[in-house]
């Protein structure tokens, strides 16, 4: 256990956002489990200018979900914290992971990902150029590469002209403020099968949960005004062999992709089924994933043990 000059154990900061000053409810049992292991914690708002991060030996990122509108400020903060503390996960990992263009690095290494068309804001696409990149049939999704909690994400019908126009406006608005945009076919098996989130602790599979489908229709400006994230319906789930195999392969690639010399404290792999029912990677969450402790017995203790081991090792 790290001790300060006055003999007190160093405190651990759990980083959150101003809207959740007491953490997300899912993380409240984590705090209790850490205190039970002798780890004193403070819940600290990541962009609070009055905080002296140097007083914390370790900073654990949790519910910092409001960074998506200012990712640069967030990644600068991670570097600032890392100058005086141990940040979990590290700043270099966060910098790679806050922008979903990381999916291309994994796809290049043979990981099945949701097929995506990427729009670079520097290319100044006009409406027609955007329109020709949408699929002709079925539903499709328009979303920014930097997002969390389904923010700024919409689902559109390819064969309905008004919806295509809305989708063009949506993409244009994101590109207009310098954001990269992703276009994906909506993988409809999500509507019945849902999404599977697989949580890994120190590189080992811990538990899985089912997330219900989230996208009903077009994105409308102001829809999520004042909302940090879209309401999610989580239930326990046993991951299939195919899901476990893919998730383990992704986790196994991270040391090479990120130049790590050991596993990450936490990682969450979000998979959805493609049209044949095979799992494909939707998102790899190494920054601020909900870990869904309440849906898996023992999960909070496994994670608290892992955090305690890191903090104790100094
Ligand atoms: N291509 C897609 N097919 C089906 N559902 C999708 C697709 N893309 C996004 N979604 C839905 O939108 C949600 C949010 O998208 P996601 O890529 O996970 O971004 P975020 O970082 O906001 O969680 C997903 O949980 C899923 O329900
Ligand atoms: Mg997601």
Short mmCIF file of C-alpha atoms and ligand atoms in Angstrom, two decimals:
data_model
loop_
_atom_site.label_atom_id
_atom_site.label_comp_id
_atom_site.label_asym_id
_atom_site.label_seq_id
_atom_site.Cartn_x
_atom_site.Cartn_y
_atom_site.Cartn_z
CA UNK A 1 0.00 0.00 0.00
CA UNK A 2 1.36 3.41 -0.91
CA UNK A 3 1.66 5.68 2.10
CA UNK A 4 1.99 9.44 2.33
CA UNK A 5 4.52 11.19 4.61
CA UNK A 6 1.99 11.40 7.43
CA UNK A 7 1.49 7.64 7.31
CA UNK A 8 -1.91 7.77 5.65
CA UNK A 9 -2.64 5.49 2.71
CA UNK A 10 -2.68 7.40 -0.55
CA UNK A 11 -6.19 8.04 -1.81
CA UNK A 12 -7.48 6.82 -5.12
CA UNK A 13 -9.39 9.26 -7.33
CA UNK A 14 -12.40 7.93 -9.23
CA UNK A 15 -12.84 10.36 -12.12
CA UNK A 16 -16.39 11.31 -13.09
CA UNK A 17 -18.17 14.22 -14.81
CA UNK A 18 -19.92 17.21 -13.23
CA UNK A 19 -23.34 15.72 -13.99
CA UNK A 20 -22.59 12.60 -11.94
CA UNK A 21 -20.84 13.96 -8.84
CA UNK A 22 -21.59 10.73 -6.95
CA UNK A 23 -20.59 8.45 -9.86
CA UNK A 24 -22.89 6.45 -12.05
CA UNK A 25 -25.07 4.20 -9.84
CA UNK A 26 -23.32 1.15 -11.36
CA UNK A 27 -20.02 2.28 -9.80
CA UNK A 28 -21.31 2.91 -6.28
CA UNK A 29 -20.72 -0.75 -5.22
CA UNK A 30 -17.19 -0.45 -6.57
CA UNK A 31 -16.46 2.34 -4.14
CA UNK A 32 -17.78 0.25 -1.27
CA UNK A 33 -15.74 -2.77 -2.37
CA UNK A 34 -12.57 -0.66 -2.58
CA UNK A 35 -13.13 0.86 0.86
CA UNK A 36 -13.61 -2.70 2.21
CA UNK A 37 -10.11 -3.46 0.85
CA UNK A 38 -8.63 -0.50 2.69
CA UNK A 39 -8.50 1.80 -0.36
CA UNK A 40 -9.80 5.27 0.42
CA UNK A 41 -11.43 6.89 -2.61
CA UNK A 42 -12.48 10.37 -3.65
CA UNK A 43 -14.94 10.92 -6.48
CA UNK A 44 -13.45 13.76 -8.52
CA UNK A 45 -14.84 15.68 -11.51
CA UNK A 46 -12.28 15.42 -14.32
CA UNK A 47 -12.60 19.03 -15.54
CA UNK A 48 -12.81 20.68 -12.12
CA UNK A 49 -10.03 23.30 -12.31
CA UNK A 50 -9.55 23.38 -8.52
CA UNK A 51 -8.38 19.76 -8.22
CA UNK A 52 -4.73 19.05 -7.51
CA UNK A 53 -4.32 15.68 -9.25
CA UNK A 54 -0.83 15.34 -7.83
CA UNK A 55 -2.34 14.46 -4.45
CA UNK A 56 -3.52 11.14 -5.93
CA UNK A 57 -1.11 8.30 -6.53
CA UNK A 58 -3.67 6.65 -8.83
CA UNK A 59 -6.57 8.02 -10.88
CA UNK A 60 -9.17 5.58 -12.20
CA UNK A 61 -11.34 6.86 -15.06
CA UNK A 62 -15.01 6.03 -14.59
CA UNK A 63 -18.04 8.08 -15.70
CA UNK A 64 -16.36 10.96 -17.57
CA UNK A 65 -18.91 10.78 -20.35
CA UNK A 66 -19.26 14.48 -21.13
CA UNK A 67 -15.84 14.65 -22.84
CA UNK A 68 -17.19 13.69 -26.25
CA UNK A 69 -17.95 17.30 -27.16
CA UNK A 70 -14.35 18.33 -26.28
CA UNK A 71 -12.10 15.31 -26.70
CA UNK A 72 -8.94 17.40 -27.01
CA UNK A 73 -9.44 18.89 -23.58
CA UNK A 74 -10.00 15.38 -22.23
CA UNK A 75 -6.86 13.86 -23.74
CA UNK A 76 -4.87 16.87 -22.50
CA UNK A 77 -6.27 16.19 -19.04
CA UNK A 78 -5.16 12.54 -19.20
CA UNK A 79 -1.61 13.67 -19.99
CA UNK A 80 -1.69 16.22 -17.20
CA UNK A 81 -2.80 13.56 -14.70
CA UNK A 82 -0.17 11.14 -15.92
CA UNK A 83 2.57 13.67 -15.25
CA UNK A 84 2.05 13.22 -11.51
CA UNK A 85 -0.08 10.07 -11.02
CA UNK A 86 -0.73 6.64 -12.47
CA UNK A 87 -3.72 6.91 -14.79
CA UNK A 88 -5.87 3.82 -15.37
CA UNK A 89 -6.11 3.14 -18.26
CA UNK A 90 -3.02 5.10 -19.41
CA UNK A 91 -3.19 8.34 -21.44
CA UNK A 92 -1.71 6.73 -24.56
CA UNK A 93 -4.45 4.10 -24.54
CA UNK A 94 -7.13 6.75 -24.08
CA UNK A 95 -5.74 8.87 -26.94
CA UNK A 96 -6.04 5.88 -29.29
CA UNK A 97 -9.43 4.78 -27.99
CA UNK A 98 -11.54 7.96 -27.80
CA UNK A 99 -11.87 8.05 -31.59
CA UNK A 100 -13.50 5.06 -33.29
CA UNK A 101 -11.02 5.28 -36.16
CA UNK A 102 -9.10 2.77 -33.98
CA UNK A 103 -11.47 0.19 -35.53
CA UNK A 104 -9.41 0.44 -38.71
CA UNK A 105 -6.26 -0.68 -36.87
CA UNK A 106 -8.09 -3.78 -35.63
CA UNK A 107 -9.72 -4.50 -38.98
CA UNK A 108 -6.28 -4.33 -40.61
CA UNK A 109 -5.23 -7.11 -38.23
CA UNK A 110 -8.07 -9.37 -39.30
CA UNK A 111 -10.74 -8.49 -36.72
CA UNK A 112 -14.33 -8.63 -38.02
CA UNK A 113 -15.73 -5.12 -37.48
CA UNK A 114 -19.01 -3.48 -38.52
CA UNK A 115 -18.41 -2.40 -42.15
CA UNK A 116 -17.94 1.38 -42.13
CA UNK A 117 -17.55 4.26 -44.54
CA UNK A 118 -15.45 7.04 -43.00
CA UNK A 119 -16.00 10.70 -43.84
CA UNK A 120 -13.09 13.06 -43.19
CA UNK A 121 -14.27 16.63 -42.43
CA UNK A 122 -11.27 18.02 -44.30
CA UNK A 123 -12.67 16.66 -47.59
CA UNK A 124 -15.57 19.16 -47.66
CA UNK A 125 -18.15 16.64 -48.94
CA UNK A 126 -21.20 18.21 -50.55
CA UNK A 127 -24.72 16.76 -50.12
CA UNK A 128 -24.45 14.67 -53.25
CA UNK A 129 -21.13 13.15 -52.22
CA UNK A 130 -22.62 12.22 -48.85
CA UNK A 131 -25.78 10.83 -50.46
CA UNK A 132 -23.82 8.52 -52.77
CA UNK A 133 -22.08 7.00 -49.76
CA UNK A 134 -25.33 5.89 -48.15
CA UNK A 135 -26.57 2.35 -48.88
CA UNK A 136 -29.46 1.97 -51.36
CA UNK A 137 -31.53 -0.43 -49.24
CA UNK A 138 -32.26 -1.19 -45.63
CA UNK A 139 -31.50 0.98 -42.62
CA UNK A 140 -28.22 2.75 -41.96
CA UNK A 141 -26.52 4.59 -39.13
CA UNK A 142 -24.81 7.99 -39.11
CA UNK A 143 -22.61 8.72 -36.09
CA UNK A 144 -19.50 10.68 -35.15
CA UNK A 145 -16.23 8.82 -34.55
CA UNK A 146 -15.99 10.41 -31.09
CA UNK A 147 -19.06 9.52 -29.08
CA UNK A 148 -20.38 7.78 -26.01
CA UNK A 149 -23.83 6.79 -24.86
CA UNK A 150 -25.20 6.89 -28.44
CA UNK A 151 -24.89 10.67 -28.57
CA UNK A 152 -25.33 12.30 -31.98
CA UNK A 153 -26.19 8.91 -33.44
CA UNK A 154 -29.13 8.32 -35.81
CA UNK A 155 -30.75 5.48 -37.74
CA UNK A 156 -32.28 6.13 -41.16
CA UNK A 157 -34.23 4.27 -43.87
CA UNK A 158 -32.26 4.13 -47.10
CA UNK A 159 -35.33 4.02 -49.36
CA UNK A 160 -37.15 7.03 -47.89
CA UNK A 161 -36.15 10.34 -49.42
CA UNK A 162 -37.02 12.53 -46.39
CA UNK A 163 -34.94 10.29 -44.16
CA UNK A 164 -32.01 10.40 -46.57
CA UNK A 165 -32.23 14.19 -46.51
CA UNK A 166 -32.25 14.15 -42.73
CA UNK A 167 -29.24 11.84 -42.73
CA UNK A 168 -27.38 14.17 -45.09
CA UNK A 169 -28.11 17.12 -42.79
CA UNK A 170 -26.97 15.09 -39.79
CA UNK A 171 -23.67 14.17 -41.46
CA UNK A 172 -23.15 17.71 -42.74
CA UNK A 173 -23.70 19.21 -39.30
CA UNK A 174 -21.10 16.90 -37.77
CA UNK A 175 -18.60 17.46 -40.60
CA UNK A 176 -19.24 21.20 -40.40
CA UNK A 177 -17.86 21.35 -36.87
CA UNK A 178 -14.83 19.32 -37.85
CA UNK A 179 -15.97 15.92 -36.69
CA UNK A 180 -15.27 12.66 -38.54
CA UNK A 181 -18.43 10.75 -39.48
CA UNK A 182 -19.12 7.02 -39.77
CA UNK A 183 -21.77 5.49 -42.03
CA UNK A 184 -22.75 1.89 -41.32
CA UNK A 185 -25.53 -0.39 -42.42
CA UNK A 186 -27.85 -0.94 -39.48
CA UNK A 187 -27.28 -4.59 -38.52
CA UNK A 188 -30.88 -5.61 -37.88
CA UNK A 189 -30.21 -8.73 -35.81
CA UNK A 190 -29.45 -6.28 -32.98
CA UNK A 191 -33.20 -5.68 -32.75
CA UNK A 192 -33.80 -9.22 -31.51
CA UNK A 193 -30.41 -10.45 -30.29
CA UNK A 194 -29.17 -7.17 -28.77
CA UNK A 195 -25.53 -6.31 -28.26
CA UNK A 196 -23.10 -8.31 -26.11
CA UNK A 197 -20.64 -6.44 -23.90
CA UNK A 198 -17.75 -8.58 -22.66
CA UNK A 199 -15.76 -7.15 -19.76
CA UNK A 200 -12.08 -8.07 -19.28
CA UNK A 201 -10.11 -7.37 -16.12
CA UNK A 202 -6.29 -7.58 -16.36
CA UNK A 203 -6.76 -9.31 -19.70
CA UNK A 204 -8.99 -12.05 -18.27
CA UNK A 205 -12.65 -12.41 -19.20
CA UNK A 206 -14.80 -11.38 -16.23
CA UNK A 207 -18.45 -11.22 -17.32
CA UNK A 208 -20.85 -10.43 -20.14
CA UNK A 209 -24.12 -8.54 -20.37
CA UNK A 210 -26.77 -8.02 -23.02
CA UNK A 211 -27.54 -4.48 -24.08
CA UNK A 212 -30.89 -3.95 -25.81
CA UNK A 213 -31.11 -2.18 -29.19
CA UNK A 214 -30.79 1.59 -28.88
CA UNK A 215 -31.61 3.23 -32.17
CA UNK A 216 -35.24 3.70 -33.12
CA UNK A 217 -35.03 6.36 -35.78
CA UNK A 218 -33.53 9.52 -37.20
CA UNK A 219 -31.39 11.80 -35.09
CA UNK A 220 -33.06 15.10 -34.33
CA UNK A 221 -31.19 18.18 -33.19
CA UNK A 222 -31.91 18.70 -29.51
CA UNK A 223 -33.22 15.16 -28.95
CA UNK A 224 -30.62 14.51 -26.33
CA UNK A 225 -30.53 18.01 -24.92
CA UNK A 226 -29.39 17.72 -21.33
CA UNK A 227 -29.05 13.94 -21.59
CA UNK A 228 -25.66 12.45 -20.93
CA UNK A 229 -26.50 9.09 -22.50
CA UNK A 230 -29.41 7.21 -24.03
CA UNK A 231 -31.27 4.93 -21.62
CA UNK A 232 -29.92 1.39 -21.92
CA UNK A 233 -31.66 -1.87 -21.04
CA UNK A 234 -29.11 -4.31 -19.65
CA UNK A 235 -29.67 -7.93 -18.73
CA UNK A 236 -27.28 -10.75 -17.76
CA UNK A 237 -26.00 -12.84 -20.64
CA UNK A 238 -23.70 -15.79 -21.23
CA UNK A 239 -21.39 -14.92 -24.09
CA UNK A 240 -21.34 -17.49 -26.92
CA UNK A 241 -18.15 -19.38 -27.80
CA UNK A 242 -17.85 -17.32 -31.00
CA UNK A 243 -18.20 -14.05 -29.05
CA UNK A 244 -15.62 -15.12 -26.47
CA UNK A 245 -13.20 -16.20 -29.15
CA UNK A 246 -13.44 -12.90 -31.04
CA UNK A 247 -13.24 -10.80 -27.87
CA UNK A 248 -10.18 -12.74 -26.66
CA UNK A 249 -8.49 -12.25 -30.02
CA UNK A 250 -9.09 -8.50 -29.81
CA UNK A 251 -7.75 -8.31 -26.25
CA UNK A 252 -4.76 -10.43 -27.31
CA UNK A 253 -3.86 -7.91 -30.05
CA UNK A 254 -3.69 -4.91 -27.73
CA UNK A 255 -0.10 -5.30 -26.47
CA UNK A 256 1.12 -5.23 -30.08
CA UNK A 257 -1.24 -2.49 -31.29
CA UNK A 258 -0.67 -0.22 -28.31
CA UNK A 259 2.89 -1.17 -27.41
CA UNK A 260 1.90 -2.37 -23.95
CA UNK A 261 4.06 -4.63 -21.81
CA UNK A 262 1.12 -6.10 -19.91
CA UNK A 263 -2.68 -6.30 -19.86
CA UNK A 264 -4.97 -3.34 -19.28
CA UNK A 265 -6.77 -3.05 -15.96
CA UNK A 266 -10.10 -2.94 -17.78
CA UNK A 267 -11.46 -3.39 -21.28
CA UNK A 268 -14.93 -3.88 -22.69
CA UNK A 269 -15.60 -5.46 -26.07
CA UNK A 270 -19.02 -4.66 -27.60
CA UNK A 271 -20.14 -7.12 -30.25
CA UNK A 272 -23.25 -7.29 -32.44
CA UNK A 273 -24.33 -10.02 -34.86
CA UNK A 274 -23.96 -9.52 -38.61
CA UNK A 275 -26.65 -10.71 -41.02
CA UNK A 276 -25.36 -14.29 -40.76
CA UNK A 277 -25.39 -14.12 -36.97
CA UNK A 278 -21.60 -13.99 -36.62
CA UNK A 279 -20.29 -11.54 -34.02
CA UNK A 280 -18.58 -8.38 -35.28
CA UNK A 281 -16.89 -5.62 -33.32
CA UNK A 282 -19.03 -2.51 -32.81
CA UNK A 283 -16.87 -0.80 -30.22
CA UNK A 284 -13.85 -1.49 -27.99
CA UNK A 285 -14.10 0.53 -24.82
CA UNK A 286 -10.77 1.16 -23.08
CA UNK A 287 -11.56 4.66 -21.82
CA UNK A 288 -14.64 5.00 -19.61
CA UNK A 289 -16.78 1.89 -20.02
CA UNK A 290 -19.71 1.12 -17.78
CA UNK A 291 -18.73 -2.23 -16.31
CA UNK A 292 -22.26 -3.36 -15.42
CA UNK A 293 -21.34 -4.88 -12.06
CA UNK A 294 -24.91 -5.32 -10.89
CA UNK A 295 -25.67 -7.83 -13.65
CA UNK A 296 -22.90 -10.31 -12.81
CA UNK A 297 -22.35 -11.84 -9.39
CA UNK A 298 -18.75 -11.49 -8.20
CA UNK A 299 -17.83 -8.95 -10.89
CA UNK A 300 -17.38 -6.02 -8.54
CA UNK A 301 -15.14 -8.05 -6.22
CA UNK A 302 -12.97 -9.24 -9.11
CA UNK A 303 -12.53 -5.69 -10.30
CA UNK A 304 -11.92 -4.27 -6.81
CA UNK A 305 -9.25 -6.96 -6.20
CA UNK A 306 -7.53 -5.96 -9.44
CA UNK A 307 -7.64 -2.24 -8.60
CA UNK A 308 -6.38 -2.93 -5.06
CA UNK A 309 -3.48 -4.97 -6.44
CA UNK A 310 -2.47 -2.08 -8.74
CA UNK A 311 -2.76 0.53 -6.01
CA UNK A 312 -0.84 -1.61 -3.53
CA UNK A 313 1.94 -2.24 -6.05
CA UNK A 314 2.43 1.53 -6.22
N1 LIG B 1 -24.31 -0.38 -37.39
C1 LIG B 1 -25.15 -0.52 -36.35
N2 LIG B 1 -26.10 -1.48 -36.38
C2 LIG B 1 -26.98 -1.64 -35.34
N3 LIG B 1 -26.97 -0.86 -34.23
C3 LIG B 1 -26.04 0.11 -34.16
C4 LIG B 1 -25.08 0.33 -35.18
N4 LIG B 1 -24.29 1.35 -34.80
C5 LIG B 1 -24.74 1.78 -33.61
N5 LIG B 1 -25.79 1.03 -33.20
C6 LIG B 1 -26.57 1.21 -31.96
O1 LIG B 1 -26.22 2.46 -31.40
C7 LIG B 1 -25.59 2.29 -30.13
C8 LIG B 1 -24.43 3.27 -29.97
O2 LIG B 1 -23.46 3.06 -30.96
P1 LIG B 1 -21.93 2.80 -30.62
O3 LIG B 1 -21.21 2.57 -31.90
O4 LIG B 1 -21.82 1.74 -29.58
O5 LIG B 1 -21.44 4.21 -30.04
P2 LIG B 1 -21.32 4.79 -28.54
O6 LIG B 1 -19.86 5.07 -28.37
O7 LIG B 1 -22.15 6.02 -28.54
O8 LIG B 1 -21.80 3.74 -27.57
C9 LIG B 1 -25.19 0.83 -30.07
O9 LIG B 1 -25.19 0.37 -28.74
C10 LIG B 1 -26.24 0.15 -30.95
O10 LIG B 1 -27.43 -0.12 -30.20
MG1 LIG B 2 -21.54 1.72 -27.49
#
